[in-house]
Amino acid sequence: MSWIYNALVGSGPQEVQVVPGSSSTPSPNSIPSVPPPSYYEAAASSSGKTGQRPAGPPPRRPLDLPALNQIRGKRIILASASPRRKQLLSHIGLDNVEVVPSTFAEDLDKATYTPWGYVLETATRKCQEVYGRVTANENAVEPALVLAADTVVVAHNGEVLEKPQNEAQHLQMLMMLRDGEPHKVYTAVVVMTPLEECQHPGYAQENCVEETVVTFDKMVTDELLKSYVRTREGVDKAGGYAIQGTGSILIEKINGPADNVIGLPLRATLKIIEKVLSNDEIEDGEEPTKI
């Protein structure tokens, strides 16, 4: 399960596609302009050969990208109480994120939506509720970005699985995922930023939905599933398991981004952050992206 480790701490340099057209200049709070250390110095520091580095991993330089530099040091709001999503955002250098959980009831009628549409609408309602609440406070600093996400697990029969409500349901959920065909995990991410120009509706909004196919190991025993349920690790997870934790032992393979199953697909999230910030300067007659 080395890919679990890679998903959490990174497996080396990653190629990131930057959306062209952003003319934003780095703010005074952007990363230092000094060049990064040489590879020799970095390797020596990482191995501790210099004798000067304190214990622990060496500090990681944040990504030097125009969109991230534009909002670094400003008010960034995560409309979710998930510590996993906050941790994942820190991997792209967004460390000082303010957590403002949404009060949206998340009670949409699943029968009227496709799983893709359901998770997107839920994430949109979360983001809009928090954005409206924080911008209504005239005494507070206006946020540079509000981000919300929602994750659901969809069984092979099309049933949308969210968080288990009790031990019996939890065990039944995991058995179904083990005994059935591979299931899908959808995460929708929605970002909003205020517009400087006085244009309706006053904000720009972008979204994405990522899909990952997960296959449980059919050799997992009922005893193991019962033991896992008793750990209570999966009680606050869609589908009832944590791919980044002990729940990884239930999984045979995945097809798609692992961080999407954890709750925030970083590659797709970075793309829509870049896109929504490029909409800050909207040409006459052009409307912000709407869902």
PDB file of C-alpha atoms in Angstrom, residues 7-266:
ATOM      1  CA  ALA A   7      -1.071  10.036  -1.685  1.00  0.00           C
ATOM      2  CA  LEU A   8      -0.566  11.587   1.737  1.00  0.00           C
ATOM      3  CA  VAL A   9       3.024  12.795   1.738  1.00  0.00           C
ATOM      4  CA  GLY A  10       3.838  12.903  -1.948  1.00  0.00           C
ATOM      5  CA  SER A  11       6.022  10.688  -4.096  1.00  0.00           C
ATOM      6  CA  GLY A  12       8.199  13.338  -5.676  1.00  0.00           C
ATOM      7  CA  PRO A  13       7.738  16.150  -8.121  1.00  0.00           C
ATOM      8  CA  GLN A  14       4.307  16.273  -9.674  1.00  0.00           C
ATOM      9  CA  GLU A  15       3.353  17.843 -12.973  1.00  0.00           C
ATOM     10  CA  VAL A  16       0.746  20.543 -12.451  1.00  0.00           C
ATOM     11  CA  GLN A  17      -1.109  22.136 -15.340  1.00  0.00           C
ATOM     12  CA  VAL A  18      -1.465  25.877 -14.868  1.00  0.00           C
ATOM     13  CA  VAL A  19      -4.470  27.542 -16.455  1.00  0.00           C
ATOM     14  CA  PRO A  20      -3.219  30.282 -18.753  1.00  0.00           C
ATOM     15  CA  GLY A  21      -4.537  33.790 -18.705  1.00  0.00           C
ATOM     16  CA  SER A  22      -3.924  34.686 -15.081  1.00  0.00           C
ATOM     17  CA  SER A  23      -2.180  38.023 -14.873  1.00  0.00           C
ATOM     18  CA  SER A  24      -2.154  38.239 -11.122  1.00  0.00           C
ATOM     19  CA  THR A  25       1.045  39.394  -9.476  1.00  0.00           C
ATOM     20  CA  PRO A  26       2.384  37.820  -6.289  1.00  0.00           C
ATOM     21  CA  SER A  27       1.320  39.543  -3.114  1.00  0.00           C
ATOM     22  CA  PRO A  28       3.733  40.628  -0.393  1.00  0.00           C
ATOM     23  CA  ASN A  29       2.745  37.394   1.371  1.00  0.00           C
ATOM     24  CA  SER A  30       3.976  35.178  -1.478  1.00  0.00           C
ATOM     25  CA  ILE A  31       6.822  32.717  -1.041  1.00  0.00           C
ATOM     26  CA  PRO A  32      10.367  34.071  -0.594  1.00  0.00           C
ATOM     27  CA  SER A  33      12.162  35.076  -3.785  1.00  0.00           C
ATOM     28  CA  VAL A  34      15.385  33.344  -2.739  1.00  0.00           C
ATOM     29  CA  PRO A  35      16.243  30.339  -4.916  1.00  0.00           C
ATOM     30  CA  PRO A  36      15.609  26.866  -3.545  1.00  0.00           C
ATOM     31  CA  PRO A  37      18.551  24.935  -2.109  1.00  0.00           C
ATOM     32  CA  SER A  38      20.611  22.808  -4.457  1.00  0.00           C
ATOM     33  CA  TYR A  39      19.700  19.145  -4.755  1.00  0.00           C
ATOM     34  CA  TYR A  40      22.913  18.257  -2.943  1.00  0.00           C
ATOM     35  CA  GLU A  41      22.054  20.565  -0.025  1.00  0.00           C
ATOM     36  CA  ALA A  42      18.476  19.339   0.083  1.00  0.00           C
ATOM     37  CA  ALA A  43      19.545  15.698   0.090  1.00  0.00           C
ATOM     38  CA  ALA A  44      22.149  16.319   2.781  1.00  0.00           C
ATOM     39  CA  SER A  45      19.607  18.158   4.914  1.00  0.00           C
ATOM     40  CA  SER A  46      17.067  15.389   4.473  1.00  0.00           C
ATOM     41  CA  SER A  47      19.544  12.707   5.493  1.00  0.00           C
ATOM     42  CA  GLY A  48      20.748  14.735   8.467  1.00  0.00           C
ATOM     43  CA  LYS A  49      24.395  14.643   7.352  1.00  0.00           C
ATOM     44  CA  THR A  50      24.927  18.346   7.979  1.00  0.00           C
ATOM     45  CA  GLY A  51      24.284  17.923  11.675  1.00  0.00           C
ATOM     46  CA  GLN A  52      22.466  21.255  11.713  1.00  0.00           C
ATOM     47  CA  ARG A  53      18.917  20.285  10.804  1.00  0.00           C
ATOM     48  CA  PRO A  54      16.502  19.622  13.682  1.00  0.00           C
ATOM     49  CA  ALA A  55      14.779  16.277  13.928  1.00  0.00           C
ATOM     50  CA  GLY A  56      11.907  15.672  11.549  1.00  0.00           C
ATOM     51  CA  PRO A  57      11.403  16.152   7.829  1.00  0.00           C
ATOM     52  CA  PRO A  58      12.921  19.229   6.179  1.00  0.00           C
ATOM     53  CA  PRO A  59      10.569  22.164   5.579  1.00  0.00           C
ATOM     54  CA  ARG A  60       8.733  21.983   2.256  1.00  0.00           C
ATOM     55  CA  ARG A  61       8.731  25.016  -0.033  1.00  0.00           C
ATOM     56  CA  PRO A  62       5.217  26.013  -1.139  1.00  0.00           C
ATOM     57  CA  LEU A  63       4.246  25.848  -4.796  1.00  0.00           C
ATOM     58  CA  ASP A  64       5.249  29.031  -6.581  1.00  0.00           C
ATOM     59  CA  LEU A  65       2.160  29.495  -8.784  1.00  0.00           C
ATOM     60  CA  PRO A  66       0.462  32.826  -9.611  1.00  0.00           C
ATOM     61  CA  ALA A  67      -2.985  31.753  -8.385  1.00  0.00           C
ATOM     62  CA  LEU A  68      -1.682  30.454  -5.061  1.00  0.00           C
ATOM     63  CA  ASN A  69       0.580  33.473  -4.584  1.00  0.00           C
ATOM     64  CA  GLN A  70      -2.439  35.698  -5.212  1.00  0.00           C
ATOM     65  CA  ILE A  71      -4.370  34.312  -2.249  1.00  0.00           C
ATOM     66  CA  ARG A  72      -1.541  33.312   0.064  1.00  0.00           C
ATOM     67  CA  GLY A  73      -1.774  35.353   3.252  1.00  0.00           C
ATOM     68  CA  LYS A  74      -5.388  36.267   2.557  1.00  0.00           C
ATOM     69  CA  ARG A  75      -8.565  34.853   4.082  1.00  0.00           C
ATOM     70  CA  ILE A  76      -9.212  31.370   2.702  1.00  0.00           C
ATOM     71  CA  ILE A  77     -12.234  29.502   4.028  1.00  0.00           C
ATOM     72  CA  LEU A  78     -12.805  25.759   4.000  1.00  0.00           C
ATOM     73  CA  ALA A  79     -16.538  25.087   4.292  1.00  0.00           C
ATOM     74  CA  SER A  80     -15.929  21.701   5.875  1.00  0.00           C
ATOM     75  CA  ALA A  81     -14.986  20.375   9.293  1.00  0.00           C
ATOM     76  CA  SER A  82     -12.944  17.557   7.718  1.00  0.00           C
ATOM     77  CA  PRO A  83      -9.363  17.585   9.051  1.00  0.00           C
ATOM     78  CA  ARG A  84      -8.380  15.440   6.065  1.00  0.00           C
ATOM     79  CA  ARG A  85      -9.417  18.118   3.569  1.00  0.00           C
ATOM     80  CA  LYS A  86      -7.568  20.791   5.525  1.00  0.00           C
ATOM     81  CA  GLN A  87      -4.448  18.630   5.576  1.00  0.00           C
ATOM     82  CA  LEU A  88      -4.658  17.998   1.835  1.00  0.00           C
ATOM     83  CA  LEU A  89      -4.920  21.740   1.142  1.00  0.00           C
ATOM     84  CA  SER A  90      -1.712  22.240   3.094  1.00  0.00           C
ATOM     85  CA  HIS A  91       0.030  20.012   0.542  1.00  0.00           C
ATOM     86  CA  ILE A  92      -0.352  22.761  -2.072  1.00  0.00           C
ATOM     87  CA  GLY A  93       0.808  25.436   0.343  1.00  0.00           C
ATOM     88  CA  LEU A  94      -2.556  26.629   1.689  1.00  0.00           C
ATOM     89  CA  ASP A  95      -1.700  26.267   5.367  1.00  0.00           C
ATOM     90  CA  ASN A  96      -3.611  29.082   7.057  1.00  0.00           C
ATOM     91  CA  VAL A  97      -7.077  27.914   6.098  1.00  0.00           C
ATOM     92  CA  GLU A  98     -10.011  29.074   8.204  1.00  0.00           C
ATOM     93  CA  VAL A  99     -12.538  26.314   8.885  1.00  0.00           C
ATOM     94  CA  VAL A 100     -16.190  27.415   8.719  1.00  0.00           C
ATOM     95  CA  PRO A 101     -18.372  24.282   8.523  1.00  0.00           C
ATOM     96  CA  SER A 102     -21.507  24.587   6.428  1.00  0.00           C
ATOM     97  CA  THR A 103     -24.897  24.455   8.125  1.00  0.00           C
ATOM     98  CA  PHE A 104     -26.588  23.088   5.001  1.00  0.00           C
ATOM     99  CA  ALA A 105     -28.763  20.142   6.088  1.00  0.00           C
ATOM    100  CA  GLU A 106     -27.513  17.811   3.308  1.00  0.00           C
ATOM    101  CA  ASP A 107     -31.026  16.419   2.923  1.00  0.00           C
ATOM    102  CA  LEU A 108     -31.473  16.513  -0.846  1.00  0.00           C
ATOM    103  CA  ASP A 109     -33.720  13.834  -2.323  1.00  0.00           C
ATOM    104  CA  LYS A 110     -31.300  11.326  -3.855  1.00  0.00           C
ATOM    105  CA  ALA A 111     -34.078   9.930  -6.051  1.00  0.00           C
ATOM    106  CA  THR A 112     -34.200  13.162  -8.052  1.00  0.00           C
ATOM    107  CA  TYR A 113     -30.456  13.253  -8.836  1.00  0.00           C
ATOM    108  CA  THR A 114     -27.830  11.123 -10.466  1.00  0.00           C
ATOM    109  CA  PRO A 115     -24.995  10.327  -8.016  1.00  0.00           C
ATOM    110  CA  TRP A 116     -22.804  12.819  -9.908  1.00  0.00           C
ATOM    111  CA  GLY A 117     -25.495  15.491  -9.743  1.00  0.00           C
ATOM    112  CA  TYR A 118     -26.272  14.775  -6.096  1.00  0.00           C
ATOM    113  CA  VAL A 119     -22.715  15.226  -4.862  1.00  0.00           C
ATOM    114  CA  LEU A 120     -22.238  18.358  -6.983  1.00  0.00           C
ATOM    115  CA  GLU A 121     -25.463  19.983  -5.790  1.00  0.00           C
ATOM    116  CA  THR A 122     -24.611  19.204  -2.156  1.00  0.00           C
ATOM    117  CA  ALA A 123     -21.136  20.720  -2.449  1.00  0.00           C
ATOM    118  CA  THR A 124     -22.597  23.771  -4.216  1.00  0.00           C
ATOM    119  CA  ARG A 125     -25.183  24.362  -1.487  1.00  0.00           C
ATOM    120  CA  LYS A 126     -22.473  24.032   1.173  1.00  0.00           C
ATOM    121  CA  CYS A 127     -20.225  26.556  -0.534  1.00  0.00           C
ATOM    122  CA  GLN A 128     -22.983  29.065  -1.213  1.00  0.00           C
ATOM    123  CA  GLU A 129     -24.312  28.857   2.354  1.00  0.00           C
ATOM    124  CA  VAL A 130     -20.904  29.599   3.877  1.00  0.00           C
ATOM    125  CA  TYR A 131     -20.041  32.259   1.295  1.00  0.00           C
ATOM    126  CA  GLY A 132     -23.324  34.067   1.951  1.00  0.00           C
ATOM    127  CA  ARG A 133     -22.842  33.888   5.701  1.00  0.00           C
ATOM    128  CA  VAL A 134     -19.261  35.169   5.830  1.00  0.00           C
ATOM    129  CA  THR A 135     -19.764  37.945   3.270  1.00  0.00           C
ATOM    130  CA  ALA A 136     -22.875  39.197   5.087  1.00  0.00           C
ATOM    131  CA  ASN A 137     -20.684  40.258   7.986  1.00  0.00           C
ATOM    132  CA  GLU A 138     -19.641  43.776   6.989  1.00  0.00           C
ATOM    133  CA  ASN A 139     -17.145  43.972   9.848  1.00  0.00           C
ATOM    134  CA  ALA A 140     -15.217  40.889   8.748  1.00  0.00           C
ATOM    135  CA  VAL A 141     -12.443  40.692   6.169  1.00  0.00           C
ATOM    136  CA  GLU A 142     -13.793  39.584   2.813  1.00  0.00           C
ATOM    137  CA  PRO A 143     -12.610  36.079   1.910  1.00  0.00           C
ATOM    138  CA  ALA A 144     -10.348  35.643  -1.089  1.00  0.00           C
ATOM    139  CA  LEU A 145     -11.647  32.118  -1.599  1.00  0.00           C
ATOM    140  CA  VAL A 146     -14.320  29.821  -0.172  1.00  0.00           C
ATOM    141  CA  LEU A 147     -13.994  26.106  -0.890  1.00  0.00           C
ATOM    142  CA  ALA A 148     -16.469  23.318  -0.178  1.00  0.00           C
ATOM    143  CA  ALA A 149     -16.463  19.620  -1.023  1.00  0.00           C
ATOM    144  CA  ASP A 150     -18.696  16.599  -0.694  1.00  0.00           C
ATOM    145  CA  THR A 151     -17.886  12.910  -1.113  1.00  0.00           C
ATOM    146  CA  VAL A 152     -20.185   9.961  -1.700  1.00  0.00           C
ATOM    147  CA  VAL A 153     -19.641   6.285  -2.367  1.00  0.00           C
ATOM    148  CA  VAL A 154     -21.816   4.653  -5.006  1.00  0.00           C
ATOM    149  CA  ALA A 155     -22.286   0.895  -4.783  1.00  0.00           C
ATOM    150  CA  HIS A 156     -22.393  -1.323  -7.882  1.00  0.00           C
ATOM    151  CA  ASN A 157     -26.205  -1.246  -7.758  1.00  0.00           C
ATOM    152  CA  GLY A 158     -26.278   2.554  -7.909  1.00  0.00           C
ATOM    153  CA  GLU A 159     -27.073   3.099  -4.221  1.00  0.00           C
ATOM    154  CA  VAL A 160     -25.484   6.228  -2.783  1.00  0.00           C
ATOM    155  CA  LEU A 161     -23.694   5.415   0.457  1.00  0.00           C
ATOM    156  CA  GLU A 162     -22.832   8.137   2.921  1.00  0.00           C
ATOM    157  CA  LYS A 163     -21.761   7.840   6.558  1.00  0.00           C
ATOM    158  CA  PRO A 164     -22.985   4.783   8.522  1.00  0.00           C
ATOM    159  CA  GLN A 165     -25.447   5.572  11.295  1.00  0.00           C
ATOM    160  CA  ASN A 166     -24.936   2.520  13.503  1.00  0.00           C
ATOM    161  CA  GLU A 167     -22.792  -0.606  13.826  1.00  0.00           C
ATOM    162  CA  ALA A 168     -25.212  -2.948  12.034  1.00  0.00           C
ATOM    163  CA  GLN A 169     -25.560  -0.610   9.060  1.00  0.00           C
ATOM    164  CA  HIS A 170     -21.812  -0.090   8.994  1.00  0.00           C
ATOM    165  CA  LEU A 171     -21.110  -3.820   8.780  1.00  0.00           C
ATOM    166  CA  GLN A 172     -23.793  -4.345   6.147  1.00  0.00           C
ATOM    167  CA  MET A 173     -22.341  -1.498   4.088  1.00  0.00           C
ATOM    168  CA  LEU A 174     -18.835  -2.963   4.106  1.00  0.00           C
ATOM    169  CA  MET A 175     -20.087  -6.449   3.280  1.00  0.00           C
ATOM    170  CA  MET A 176     -21.944  -5.078   0.276  1.00  0.00           C
ATOM    171  CA  LEU A 177     -18.823  -3.300  -0.947  1.00  0.00           C
ATOM    172  CA  ARG A 178     -16.786  -6.491  -0.533  1.00  0.00           C
ATOM    173  CA  ASP A 179     -19.284  -8.869  -2.125  1.00  0.00           C
ATOM    174  CA  GLY A 180     -20.364  -6.669  -5.026  1.00  0.00           C
ATOM    175  CA  GLU A 181     -18.594  -5.333  -8.072  1.00  0.00           C
ATOM    176  CA  PRO A 182     -16.117  -2.437  -7.759  1.00  0.00           C
ATOM    177  CA  HIS A 183     -17.746   0.728  -6.450  1.00  0.00           C
ATOM    178  CA  LYS A 184     -17.229   4.383  -7.346  1.00  0.00           C
ATOM    179  CA  VAL A 185     -16.260   7.311  -5.162  1.00  0.00           C
ATOM    180  CA  TYR A 186     -17.294  10.791  -6.277  1.00  0.00           C
ATOM    181  CA  THR A 187     -15.987  14.014  -4.767  1.00  0.00           C
ATOM    182  CA  ALA A 188     -17.372  17.364  -5.876  1.00  0.00           C
ATOM    183  CA  VAL A 189     -15.392  20.528  -5.160  1.00  0.00           C
ATOM    184  CA  VAL A 190     -16.843  24.045  -5.470  1.00  0.00           C
ATOM    185  CA  VAL A 191     -14.884  27.286  -5.105  1.00  0.00           C
ATOM    186  CA  MET A 192     -16.161  30.866  -4.933  1.00  0.00           C
ATOM    187  CA  THR A 193     -14.376  34.214  -4.942  1.00  0.00           C
ATOM    188  CA  PRO A 194     -15.785  37.759  -4.804  1.00  0.00           C
ATOM    189  CA  LEU A 195     -15.595  39.926  -7.911  1.00  0.00           C
ATOM    190  CA  GLU A 196     -13.991  43.347  -7.715  1.00  0.00           C
ATOM    191  CA  GLU A 197     -16.373  44.719 -10.322  1.00  0.00           C
ATOM    192  CA  CYS A 198     -20.020  45.315  -9.407  1.00  0.00           C
ATOM    193  CA  GLN A 199     -21.504  42.593 -11.569  1.00  0.00           C
ATOM    194  CA  HIS A 200     -24.314  40.191 -10.791  1.00  0.00           C
ATOM    195  CA  PRO A 201     -24.134  37.925  -8.844  1.00  0.00           C
ATOM    196  CA  GLY A 202     -21.013  39.488  -7.318  1.00  0.00           C
ATOM    197  CA  TYR A 203     -18.889  36.348  -7.285  1.00  0.00           C
ATOM    198  CA  ALA A 204     -17.199  33.873  -9.597  1.00  0.00           C
ATOM    199  CA  GLN A 205     -17.808  30.169  -9.070  1.00  0.00           C
ATOM    200  CA  GLU A 206     -16.185  27.025 -10.457  1.00  0.00           C
ATOM    201  CA  ASN A 207     -16.637  23.336  -9.752  1.00  0.00           C
ATOM    202  CA  CYS A 208     -15.384  19.866 -10.574  1.00  0.00           C
ATOM    203  CA  VAL A 209     -16.385  16.281  -9.872  1.00  0.00           C
ATOM    204  CA  GLU A 210     -13.751  13.547  -9.695  1.00  0.00           C
ATOM    205  CA  GLU A 211     -14.351   9.788  -9.885  1.00  0.00           C
ATOM    206  CA  THR A 212     -12.298   6.910  -8.482  1.00  0.00           C
ATOM    207  CA  VAL A 213     -13.147   3.215  -8.833  1.00  0.00           C
ATOM    208  CA  VAL A 214     -12.366   1.142  -5.734  1.00  0.00           C
ATOM    209  CA  THR A 215     -12.194  -2.654  -5.553  1.00  0.00           C
ATOM    210  CA  PHE A 216     -12.469  -4.360  -2.189  1.00  0.00           C
ATOM    211  CA  ASP A 217     -10.535  -7.575  -1.578  1.00  0.00           C
ATOM    212  CA  LYS A 218     -13.074 -10.404  -1.760  1.00  0.00           C
ATOM    213  CA  MET A 219     -10.850 -12.503   0.526  1.00  0.00           C
ATOM    214  CA  VAL A 220     -11.534 -10.123   3.427  1.00  0.00           C
ATOM    215  CA  THR A 221     -13.360 -12.139   6.081  1.00  0.00           C
ATOM    216  CA  ASP A 222     -16.478 -11.208   8.025  1.00  0.00           C
ATOM    217  CA  GLU A 223     -14.320 -11.345  11.150  1.00  0.00           C
ATOM    218  CA  LEU A 224     -11.985  -8.697   9.766  1.00  0.00           C
ATOM    219  CA  LEU A 225     -14.905  -6.482   8.749  1.00  0.00           C
ATOM    220  CA  LYS A 226     -16.443  -6.785  12.217  1.00  0.00           C
ATOM    221  CA  SER A 227     -13.100  -5.965  13.804  1.00  0.00           C
ATOM    222  CA  TYR A 228     -12.707  -2.933  11.544  1.00  0.00           C
ATOM    223  CA  VAL A 229     -16.190  -1.681  12.373  1.00  0.00           C
ATOM    224  CA  ARG A 230     -15.304  -1.849  16.063  1.00  0.00           C
ATOM    225  CA  THR A 231     -12.316   0.468  15.508  1.00  0.00           C
ATOM    226  CA  ARG A 232     -14.871   3.195  14.647  1.00  0.00           C
ATOM    227  CA  GLU A 233     -12.403   4.622  12.132  1.00  0.00           C
ATOM    228  CA  GLY A 234     -15.016   4.690   9.381  1.00  0.00           C
ATOM    229  CA  VAL A 235     -17.944   6.207  11.273  1.00  0.00           C
ATOM    230  CA  ASP A 236     -17.472   9.673   9.739  1.00  0.00           C
ATOM    231  CA  LYS A 237     -16.504   8.473   6.252  1.00  0.00           C
ATOM    232  CA  ALA A 238     -18.704   8.018   3.195  1.00  0.00           C
ATOM    233  CA  GLY A 239     -18.899   4.273   2.588  1.00  0.00           C
ATOM    234  CA  GLY A 240     -17.694   3.515   6.099  1.00  0.00           C
ATOM    235  CA  TYR A 241     -13.947   3.134   5.493  1.00  0.00           C
ATOM    236  CA  ALA A 242     -10.806   5.287   5.497  1.00  0.00           C
ATOM    237  CA  ILE A 243      -8.486   4.517   2.604  1.00  0.00           C
ATOM    238  CA  GLN A 244      -5.699   6.525   4.262  1.00  0.00           C
ATOM    239  CA  GLY A 245      -5.909   4.538   7.493  1.00  0.00           C
ATOM    240  CA  THR A 246      -6.564   1.005   8.687  1.00  0.00           C
ATOM    241  CA  GLY A 247      -9.290   0.730   6.050  1.00  0.00           C
ATOM    242  CA  SER A 248      -6.566   0.333   3.415  1.00  0.00           C
ATOM    243  CA  ILE A 249      -6.308  -3.346   4.369  1.00  0.00           C
ATOM    244  CA  LEU A 250      -9.798  -3.906   2.932  1.00  0.00           C
ATOM    245  CA  ILE A 251      -8.856  -2.685  -0.528  1.00  0.00           C
ATOM    246  CA  GLU A 252      -7.362  -4.660  -3.388  1.00  0.00           C
ATOM    247  CA  LYS A 253      -6.888  -1.822  -5.882  1.00  0.00           C
ATOM    248  CA  ILE A 254      -8.112   1.568  -7.043  1.00  0.00           C
ATOM    249  CA  ASN A 255      -8.420   3.213 -10.435  1.00  0.00           C
ATOM    250  CA  GLY A 256      -8.209   6.980 -10.138  1.00  0.00           C
ATOM    251  CA  PRO A 257      -6.796   9.499  -7.649  1.00  0.00           C
ATOM    252  CA  ALA A 258      -6.455   8.223  -4.081  1.00  0.00           C
ATOM    253  CA  ASP A 259      -6.886  11.703  -2.591  1.00  0.00           C
ATOM    254  CA  ASN A 260     -10.329  11.798  -4.207  1.00  0.00           C
ATOM    255  CA  VAL A 261     -11.343   8.888  -1.961  1.00  0.00           C
ATOM    256  CA  ILE A 262      -9.851  10.685   1.039  1.00  0.00           C
ATOM    257  CA  GLY A 263     -12.066  13.670   0.291  1.00  0.00           C
ATOM    258  CA  LEU A 264     -10.285  16.249  -1.886  1.00  0.00           C
ATOM    259  CA  PRO A 265      -8.766  15.601  -5.334  1.00  0.00           C
ATOM    260  CA  LEU A 266      -5.877  18.057  -5.254  1.00  0.00           C
TER     261      LEU A 266
END
